[in-house]
Short mmCIF file of C-alpha atoms in Angstrom, two decimals:
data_model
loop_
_atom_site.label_atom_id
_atom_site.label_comp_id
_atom_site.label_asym_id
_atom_site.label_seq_id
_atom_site.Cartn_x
_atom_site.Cartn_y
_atom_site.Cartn_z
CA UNK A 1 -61.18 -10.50 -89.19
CA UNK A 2 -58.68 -8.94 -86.86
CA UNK A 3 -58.99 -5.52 -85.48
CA UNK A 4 -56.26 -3.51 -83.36
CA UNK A 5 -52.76 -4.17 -83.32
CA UNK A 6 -51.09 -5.01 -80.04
CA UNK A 7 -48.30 -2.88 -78.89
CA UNK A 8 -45.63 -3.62 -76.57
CA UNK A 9 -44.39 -0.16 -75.90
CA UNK A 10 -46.07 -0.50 -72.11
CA UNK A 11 -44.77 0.97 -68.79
CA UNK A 12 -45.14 -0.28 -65.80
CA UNK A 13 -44.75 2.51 -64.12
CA UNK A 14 -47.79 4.88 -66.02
CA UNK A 15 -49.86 1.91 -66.10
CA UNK A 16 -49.55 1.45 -62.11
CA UNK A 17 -51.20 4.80 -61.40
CA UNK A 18 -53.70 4.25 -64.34
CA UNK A 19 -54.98 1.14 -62.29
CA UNK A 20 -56.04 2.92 -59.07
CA UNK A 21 -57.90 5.26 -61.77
CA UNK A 22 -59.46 2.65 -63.86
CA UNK A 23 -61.13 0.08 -61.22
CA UNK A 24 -62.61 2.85 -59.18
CA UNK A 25 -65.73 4.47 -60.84
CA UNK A 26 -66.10 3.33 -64.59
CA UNK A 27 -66.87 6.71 -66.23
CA UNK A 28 -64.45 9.55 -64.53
CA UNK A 29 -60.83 9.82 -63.73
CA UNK A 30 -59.21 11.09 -60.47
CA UNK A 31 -56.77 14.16 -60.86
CA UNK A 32 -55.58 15.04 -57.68
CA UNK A 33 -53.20 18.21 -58.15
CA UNK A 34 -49.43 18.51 -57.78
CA UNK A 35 -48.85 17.93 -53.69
CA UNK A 36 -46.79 16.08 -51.68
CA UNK A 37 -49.96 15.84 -49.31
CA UNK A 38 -53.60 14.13 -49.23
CA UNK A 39 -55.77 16.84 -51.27
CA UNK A 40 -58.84 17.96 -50.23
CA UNK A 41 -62.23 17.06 -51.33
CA UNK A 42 -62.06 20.52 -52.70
CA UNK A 43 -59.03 19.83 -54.41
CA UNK A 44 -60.09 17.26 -56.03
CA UNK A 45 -60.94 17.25 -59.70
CA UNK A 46 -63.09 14.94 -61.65
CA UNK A 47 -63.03 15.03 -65.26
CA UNK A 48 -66.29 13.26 -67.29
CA UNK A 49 -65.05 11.05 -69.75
CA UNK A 50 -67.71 10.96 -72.79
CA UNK A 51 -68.44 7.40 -74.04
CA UNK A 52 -66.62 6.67 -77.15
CA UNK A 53 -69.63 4.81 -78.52
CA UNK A 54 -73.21 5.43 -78.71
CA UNK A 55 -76.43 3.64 -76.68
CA UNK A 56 -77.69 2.08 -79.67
CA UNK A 57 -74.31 0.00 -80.53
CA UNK A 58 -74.55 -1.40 -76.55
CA UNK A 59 -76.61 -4.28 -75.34
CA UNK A 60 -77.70 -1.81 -72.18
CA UNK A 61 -77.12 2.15 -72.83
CA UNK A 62 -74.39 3.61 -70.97
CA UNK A 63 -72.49 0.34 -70.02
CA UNK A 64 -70.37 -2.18 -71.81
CA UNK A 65 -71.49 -5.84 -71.39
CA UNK A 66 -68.70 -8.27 -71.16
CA UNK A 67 -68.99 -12.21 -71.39
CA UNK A 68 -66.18 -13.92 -70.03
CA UNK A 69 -65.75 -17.57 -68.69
CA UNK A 70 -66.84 -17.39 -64.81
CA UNK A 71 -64.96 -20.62 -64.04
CA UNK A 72 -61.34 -19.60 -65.98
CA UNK A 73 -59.23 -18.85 -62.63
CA UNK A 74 -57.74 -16.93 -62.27
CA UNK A 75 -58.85 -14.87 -65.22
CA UNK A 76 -62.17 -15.05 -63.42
CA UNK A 77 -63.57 -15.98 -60.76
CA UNK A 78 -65.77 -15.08 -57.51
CA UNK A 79 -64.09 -13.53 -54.66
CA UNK A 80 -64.55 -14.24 -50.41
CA UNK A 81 -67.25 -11.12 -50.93
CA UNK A 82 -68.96 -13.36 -54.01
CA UNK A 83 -67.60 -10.56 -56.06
CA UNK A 84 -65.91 -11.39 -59.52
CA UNK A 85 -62.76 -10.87 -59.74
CA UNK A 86 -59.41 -11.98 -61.93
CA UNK A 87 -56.92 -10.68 -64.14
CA UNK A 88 -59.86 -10.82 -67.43
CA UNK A 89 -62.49 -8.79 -65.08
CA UNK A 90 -60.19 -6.00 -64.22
CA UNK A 91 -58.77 -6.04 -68.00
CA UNK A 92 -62.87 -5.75 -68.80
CA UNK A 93 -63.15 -2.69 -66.69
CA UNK A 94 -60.09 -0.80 -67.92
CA UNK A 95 -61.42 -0.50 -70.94
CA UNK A 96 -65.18 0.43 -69.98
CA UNK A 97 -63.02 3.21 -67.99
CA UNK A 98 -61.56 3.91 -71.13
CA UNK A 99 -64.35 4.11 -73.28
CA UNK A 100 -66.58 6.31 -70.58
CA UNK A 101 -68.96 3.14 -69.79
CA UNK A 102 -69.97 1.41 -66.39
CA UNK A 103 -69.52 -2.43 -66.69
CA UNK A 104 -71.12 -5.53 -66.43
CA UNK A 105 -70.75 -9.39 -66.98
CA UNK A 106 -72.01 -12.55 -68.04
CA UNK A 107 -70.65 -15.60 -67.54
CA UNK A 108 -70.10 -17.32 -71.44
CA UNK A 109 -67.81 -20.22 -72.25
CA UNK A 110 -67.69 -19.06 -75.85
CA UNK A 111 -67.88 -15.28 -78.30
CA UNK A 112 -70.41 -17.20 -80.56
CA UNK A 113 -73.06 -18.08 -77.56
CA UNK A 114 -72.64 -14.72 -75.83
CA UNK A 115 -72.39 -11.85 -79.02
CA UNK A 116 -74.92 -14.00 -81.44
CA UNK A 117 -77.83 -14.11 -78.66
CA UNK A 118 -76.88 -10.35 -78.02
CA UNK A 119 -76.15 -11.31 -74.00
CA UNK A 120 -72.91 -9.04 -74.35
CA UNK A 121 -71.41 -6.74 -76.64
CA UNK A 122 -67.89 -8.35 -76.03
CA UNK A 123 -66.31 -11.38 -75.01
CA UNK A 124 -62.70 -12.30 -73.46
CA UNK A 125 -61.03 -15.43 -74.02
CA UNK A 126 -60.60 -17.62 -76.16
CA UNK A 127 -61.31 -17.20 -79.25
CA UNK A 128 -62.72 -19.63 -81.61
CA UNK A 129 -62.21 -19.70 -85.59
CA UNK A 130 -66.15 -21.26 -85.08
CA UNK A 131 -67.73 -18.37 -83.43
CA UNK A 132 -69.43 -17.05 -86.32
CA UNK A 133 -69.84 -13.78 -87.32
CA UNK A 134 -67.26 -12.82 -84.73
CA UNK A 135 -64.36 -10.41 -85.09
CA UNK A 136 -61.01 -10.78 -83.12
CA UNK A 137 -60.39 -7.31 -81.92
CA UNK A 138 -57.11 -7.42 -80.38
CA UNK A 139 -55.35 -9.67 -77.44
CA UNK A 140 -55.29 -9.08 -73.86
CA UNK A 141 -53.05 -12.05 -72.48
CA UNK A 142 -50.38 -14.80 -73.69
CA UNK A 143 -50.72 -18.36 -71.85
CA UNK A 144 -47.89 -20.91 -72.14
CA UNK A 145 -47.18 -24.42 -70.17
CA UNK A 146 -43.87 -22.72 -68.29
CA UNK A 147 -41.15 -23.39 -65.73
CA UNK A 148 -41.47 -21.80 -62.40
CA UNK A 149 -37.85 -22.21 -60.32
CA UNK A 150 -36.80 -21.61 -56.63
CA UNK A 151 -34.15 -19.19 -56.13
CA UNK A 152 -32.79 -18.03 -52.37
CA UNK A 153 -33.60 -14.46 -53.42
CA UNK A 154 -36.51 -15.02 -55.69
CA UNK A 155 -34.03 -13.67 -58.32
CA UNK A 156 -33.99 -15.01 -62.03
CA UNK A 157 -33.61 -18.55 -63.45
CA UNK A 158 -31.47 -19.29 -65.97
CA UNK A 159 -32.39 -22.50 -67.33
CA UNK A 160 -31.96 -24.35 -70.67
CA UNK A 161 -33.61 -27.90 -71.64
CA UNK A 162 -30.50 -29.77 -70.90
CA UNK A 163 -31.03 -28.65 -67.64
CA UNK A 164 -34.33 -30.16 -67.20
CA UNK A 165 -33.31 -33.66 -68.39
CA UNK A 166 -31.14 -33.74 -65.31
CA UNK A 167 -33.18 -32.24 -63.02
CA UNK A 168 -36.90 -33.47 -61.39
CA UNK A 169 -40.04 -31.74 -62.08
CA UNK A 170 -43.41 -31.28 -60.78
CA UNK A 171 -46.22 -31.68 -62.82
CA UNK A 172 -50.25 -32.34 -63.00
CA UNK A 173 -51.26 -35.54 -63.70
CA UNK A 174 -52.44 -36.10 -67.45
CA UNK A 175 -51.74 -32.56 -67.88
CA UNK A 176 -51.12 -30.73 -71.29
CA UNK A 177 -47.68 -29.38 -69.52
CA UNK A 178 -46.61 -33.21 -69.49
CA UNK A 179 -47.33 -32.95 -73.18
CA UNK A 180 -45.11 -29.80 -73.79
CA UNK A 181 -42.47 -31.71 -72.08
CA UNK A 182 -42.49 -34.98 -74.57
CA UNK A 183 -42.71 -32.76 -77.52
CA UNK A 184 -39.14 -30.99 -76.46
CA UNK A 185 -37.77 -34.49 -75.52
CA UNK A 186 -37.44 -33.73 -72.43
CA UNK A 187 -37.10 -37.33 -70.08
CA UNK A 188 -36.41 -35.80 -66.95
CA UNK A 189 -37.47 -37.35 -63.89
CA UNK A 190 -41.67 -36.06 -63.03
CA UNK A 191 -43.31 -36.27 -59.60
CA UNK A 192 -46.91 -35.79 -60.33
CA UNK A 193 -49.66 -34.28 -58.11
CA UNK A 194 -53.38 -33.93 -58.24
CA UNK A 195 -53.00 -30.06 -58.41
CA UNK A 196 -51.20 -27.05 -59.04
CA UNK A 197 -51.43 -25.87 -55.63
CA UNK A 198 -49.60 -29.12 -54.31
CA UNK A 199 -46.85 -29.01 -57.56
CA UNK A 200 -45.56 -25.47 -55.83
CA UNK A 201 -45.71 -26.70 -52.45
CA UNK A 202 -43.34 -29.68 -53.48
CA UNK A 203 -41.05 -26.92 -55.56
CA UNK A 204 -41.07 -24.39 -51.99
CA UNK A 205 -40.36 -27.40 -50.10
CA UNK A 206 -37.42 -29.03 -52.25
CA UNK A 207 -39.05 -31.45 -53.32
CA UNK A 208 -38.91 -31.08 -56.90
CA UNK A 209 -36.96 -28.82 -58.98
CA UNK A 210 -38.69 -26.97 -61.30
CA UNK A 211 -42.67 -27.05 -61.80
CA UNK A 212 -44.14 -27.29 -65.46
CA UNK A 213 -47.71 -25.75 -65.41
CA UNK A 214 -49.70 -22.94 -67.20
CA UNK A 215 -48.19 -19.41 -66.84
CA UNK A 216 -51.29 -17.97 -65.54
CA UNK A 217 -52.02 -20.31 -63.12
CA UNK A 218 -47.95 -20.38 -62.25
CA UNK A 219 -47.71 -16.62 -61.98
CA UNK A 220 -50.92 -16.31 -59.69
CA UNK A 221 -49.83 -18.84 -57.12
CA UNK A 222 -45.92 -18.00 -57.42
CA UNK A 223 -46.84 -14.16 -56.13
CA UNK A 224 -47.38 -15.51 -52.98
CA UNK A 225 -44.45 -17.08 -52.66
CA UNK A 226 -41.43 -14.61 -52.80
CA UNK A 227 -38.51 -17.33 -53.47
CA UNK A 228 -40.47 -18.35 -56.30
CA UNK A 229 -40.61 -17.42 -59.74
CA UNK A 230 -41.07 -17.62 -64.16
CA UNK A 231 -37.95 -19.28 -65.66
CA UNK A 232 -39.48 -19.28 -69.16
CA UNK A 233 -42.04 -20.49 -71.80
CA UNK A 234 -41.55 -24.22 -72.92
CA UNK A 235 -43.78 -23.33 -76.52
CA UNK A 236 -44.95 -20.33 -78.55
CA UNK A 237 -48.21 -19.17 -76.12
CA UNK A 238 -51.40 -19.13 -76.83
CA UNK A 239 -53.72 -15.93 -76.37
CA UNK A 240 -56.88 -15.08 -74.36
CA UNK A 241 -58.43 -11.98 -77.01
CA UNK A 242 -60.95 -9.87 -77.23
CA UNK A 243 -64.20 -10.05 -79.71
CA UNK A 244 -66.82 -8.49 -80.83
CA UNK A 245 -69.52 -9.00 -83.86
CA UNK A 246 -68.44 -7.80 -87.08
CA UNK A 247 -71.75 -6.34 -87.90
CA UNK A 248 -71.28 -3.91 -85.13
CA UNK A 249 -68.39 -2.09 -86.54
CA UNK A 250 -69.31 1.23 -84.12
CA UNK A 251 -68.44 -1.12 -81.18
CA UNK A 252 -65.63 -3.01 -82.61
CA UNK A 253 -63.82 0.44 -83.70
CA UNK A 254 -64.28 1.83 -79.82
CA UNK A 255 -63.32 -1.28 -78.47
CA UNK A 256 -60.11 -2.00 -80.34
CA UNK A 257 -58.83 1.55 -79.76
CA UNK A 258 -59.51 1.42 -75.98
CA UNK A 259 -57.50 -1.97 -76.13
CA UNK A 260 -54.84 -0.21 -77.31
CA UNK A 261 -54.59 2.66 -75.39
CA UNK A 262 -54.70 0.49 -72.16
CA UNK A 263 -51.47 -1.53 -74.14
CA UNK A 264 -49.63 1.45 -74.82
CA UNK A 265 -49.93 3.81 -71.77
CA UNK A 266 -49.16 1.14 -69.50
CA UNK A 267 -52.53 0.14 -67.78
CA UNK A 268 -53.02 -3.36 -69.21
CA UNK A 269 -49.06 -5.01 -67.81
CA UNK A 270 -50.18 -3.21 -64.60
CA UNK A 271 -53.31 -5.10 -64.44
CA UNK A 272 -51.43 -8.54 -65.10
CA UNK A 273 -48.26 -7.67 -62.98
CA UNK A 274 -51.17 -7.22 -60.24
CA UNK A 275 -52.38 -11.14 -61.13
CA UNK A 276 -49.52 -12.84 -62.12
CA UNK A 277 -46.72 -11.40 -60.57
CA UNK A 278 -43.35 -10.56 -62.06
CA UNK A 279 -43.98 -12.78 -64.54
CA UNK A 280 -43.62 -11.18 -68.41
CA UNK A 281 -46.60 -9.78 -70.20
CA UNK A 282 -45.65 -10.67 -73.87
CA UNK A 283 -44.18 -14.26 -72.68
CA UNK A 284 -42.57 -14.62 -76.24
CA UNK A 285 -39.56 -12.15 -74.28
CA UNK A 286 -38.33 -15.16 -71.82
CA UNK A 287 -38.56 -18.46 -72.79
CA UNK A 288 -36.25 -21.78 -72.18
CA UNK A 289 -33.11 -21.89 -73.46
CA UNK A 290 -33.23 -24.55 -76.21
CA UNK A 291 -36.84 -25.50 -76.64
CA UNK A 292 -38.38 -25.18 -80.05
CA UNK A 293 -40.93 -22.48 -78.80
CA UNK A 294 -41.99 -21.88 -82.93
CA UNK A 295 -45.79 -21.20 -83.24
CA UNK A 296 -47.61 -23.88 -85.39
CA UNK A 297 -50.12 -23.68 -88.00
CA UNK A 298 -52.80 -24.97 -86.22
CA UNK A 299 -56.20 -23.02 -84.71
CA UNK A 300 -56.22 -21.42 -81.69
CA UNK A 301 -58.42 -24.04 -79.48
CA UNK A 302 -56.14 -26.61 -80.45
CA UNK A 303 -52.63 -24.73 -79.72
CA UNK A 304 -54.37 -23.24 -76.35
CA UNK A 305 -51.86 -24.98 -73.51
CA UNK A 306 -54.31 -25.55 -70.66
CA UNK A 307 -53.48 -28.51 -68.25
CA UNK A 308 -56.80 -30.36 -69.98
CA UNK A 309 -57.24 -33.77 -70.67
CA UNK A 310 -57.72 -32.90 -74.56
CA UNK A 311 -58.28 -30.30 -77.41
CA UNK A 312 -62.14 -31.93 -77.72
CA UNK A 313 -63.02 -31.98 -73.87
CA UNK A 314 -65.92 -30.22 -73.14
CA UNK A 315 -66.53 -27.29 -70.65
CA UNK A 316 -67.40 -29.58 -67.87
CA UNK A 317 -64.32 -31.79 -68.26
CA UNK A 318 -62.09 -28.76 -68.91
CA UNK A 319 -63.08 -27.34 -65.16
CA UNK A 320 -62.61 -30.42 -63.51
CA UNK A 321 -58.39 -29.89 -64.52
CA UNK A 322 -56.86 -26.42 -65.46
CA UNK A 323 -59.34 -24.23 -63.64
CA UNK A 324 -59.58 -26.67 -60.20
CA UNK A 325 -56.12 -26.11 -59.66
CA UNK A 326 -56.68 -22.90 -58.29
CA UNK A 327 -58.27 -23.26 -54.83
CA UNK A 328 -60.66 -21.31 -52.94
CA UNK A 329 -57.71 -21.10 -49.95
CA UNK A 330 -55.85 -19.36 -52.33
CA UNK A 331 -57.91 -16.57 -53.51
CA UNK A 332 -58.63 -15.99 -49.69
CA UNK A 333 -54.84 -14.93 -49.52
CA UNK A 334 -54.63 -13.16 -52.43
CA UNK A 335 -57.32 -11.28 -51.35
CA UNK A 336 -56.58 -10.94 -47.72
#
């Protein structure tokens, strides 16, 4: 059952100032008045936001519980303060914001663990045709093996398939992006490393080329680098969503209209150009020129283009590859 419909009608611009708003204090919004200077405390107005949902529909009163995979960097994970933090955390707390709710988290690798033992009332990821009686209630992010390029400028990349096959490209070992490649054809000449982290420092060194990896983990690391950047989706993307349980329709409603109120005014391609960089939102806009990038009929968990071993892995084998690559050394810069 899917709830919400995703709109693309975002601005960056709206959704900017709605961040500084939303991951302050869950529960009111800052209004300073029309100035060119600093207001005053006086000047300051805060305006209560009344929860869009009642106590009784929410696994703690006043607050909206939200399960999300602790080990999915960079959509999660702890921070130099022990914190968590990522790109699905602040996504959690724009729409508590929205919905006048505080927010807190539980770490979950699945919807059907978390919302059928009633540890959360929603959960962000991936979402599972097995998770029960669980409800899809809109998506949140689009995940894609991609092609970061080097440009002198850190302008756009051009680049088409044929371009590729004649050019040398970084990749994790026994990766899921080496997998994208074969199924476009694509022969081209691949360096492999143990990591992400060391694929970009071939591509900033000359090394290689191009680097084939997953767009989130490709966006996060190529915002520190400022010659660095997305050339374009190799296949149709996958989707990190948002659920809920179907018998609690009060919470589903609330939760898929905050979703798309955060879509449409802007907030939730602020939050992601704040995680992944210049890098598109809807990656379906900018792919490679030439690849077959058609979705295919089959479920979500097996389309899902992590750099895992295999569809069936479990949790344990799935952190020991996509989510590794993202080292502690580089959360301490992004957050420095």
């Amino acid at each position: 059952m899917v709830r919400g419909s995703l709109m693309h009608a975002a601005r960056l611009g709206a959704g900017t100032a709605a961040v500084i708003a939303v991951l302050g204090l869950s529960g009111c919004a800052f209004n300073p008045l029309s100035t060119f200077t600093t207001p005053t405390i006086d000047q300051i107005e805060y305006e209560t936001v009344t929860p869009t949902v009642s106590d009784d529909a929410l696994v703690t009163p006043g607050t909206l519980t939200v399960a999300l995979d602790t080990s999915d960097a960079p959509q999660a994970m702890q921070g130099t303060d022990g914190e968590l933090t990522g790109y699905a955390v602040d996504a959690a707390r724009a729409l508590a914001s929205r919905m006048g709710l505080k927010v807190a988290f539980v770490d979950a690798s699945s919807a059907g663990s978390a919302l059928g033992d009633k540890k959360a009332d929603i959960f962000i990821g991936e979402i599972n045709s097995t998770d029960g009686d669980v409800s899809s209630l809109g998506t949140c992010l689009y995940d894609a093996a991609s092609v970061f390029g080097r440009t002198s400028d850190g302008g756009s990349l051009n680049v088409s398939t044929d371009t590729l096959n004649t050019s040398t490209l970084g990749v994790q070992m026994s990766s899921a992006s080496q997998e994208a490649l074969a199924k476009q054809s694509i022969t081209a000449n691949q360096k492999t490393y143990p990591n992400i982290n060391e694929c970009f420092e071939a591509l900033e060194s000359g090394e290689v080329d191009y680097v084939i990896c997953d767009s989130t983990a490709g966006g996060y690391l190529a915002r520190l680098m400022s010659e660095i950047s997305y050339v374009g989706a190799l296949e149709a993307p996958s989707t990190l969503g948002v659920a809920g349980l179907s018998s609690n329709d009060e919470l589903c409603r609330a939760v898929s209209d905050a979703l798309d109120g955060i879509t449409v005014d802007g907030t939730l391609e602020a939050v992601h150009s704040v995680w992944y960089g210049t890098m598109p939102y809807d990656l379906t806009t900018k792919t490679v020129s030439g690849a077959d990038v058609q979705p295919t009929d089959t479920g979500s968990s097996e389309s899902a283009s992590s750099d895992s071993s295999s569809d069936g892995a479990s949790s344990e084998d799935k952190s020991s590859s996509q989510e590794g690559t993202i080292t502690d050394d580089d959360i301490n810069k992004l957050n420095s």
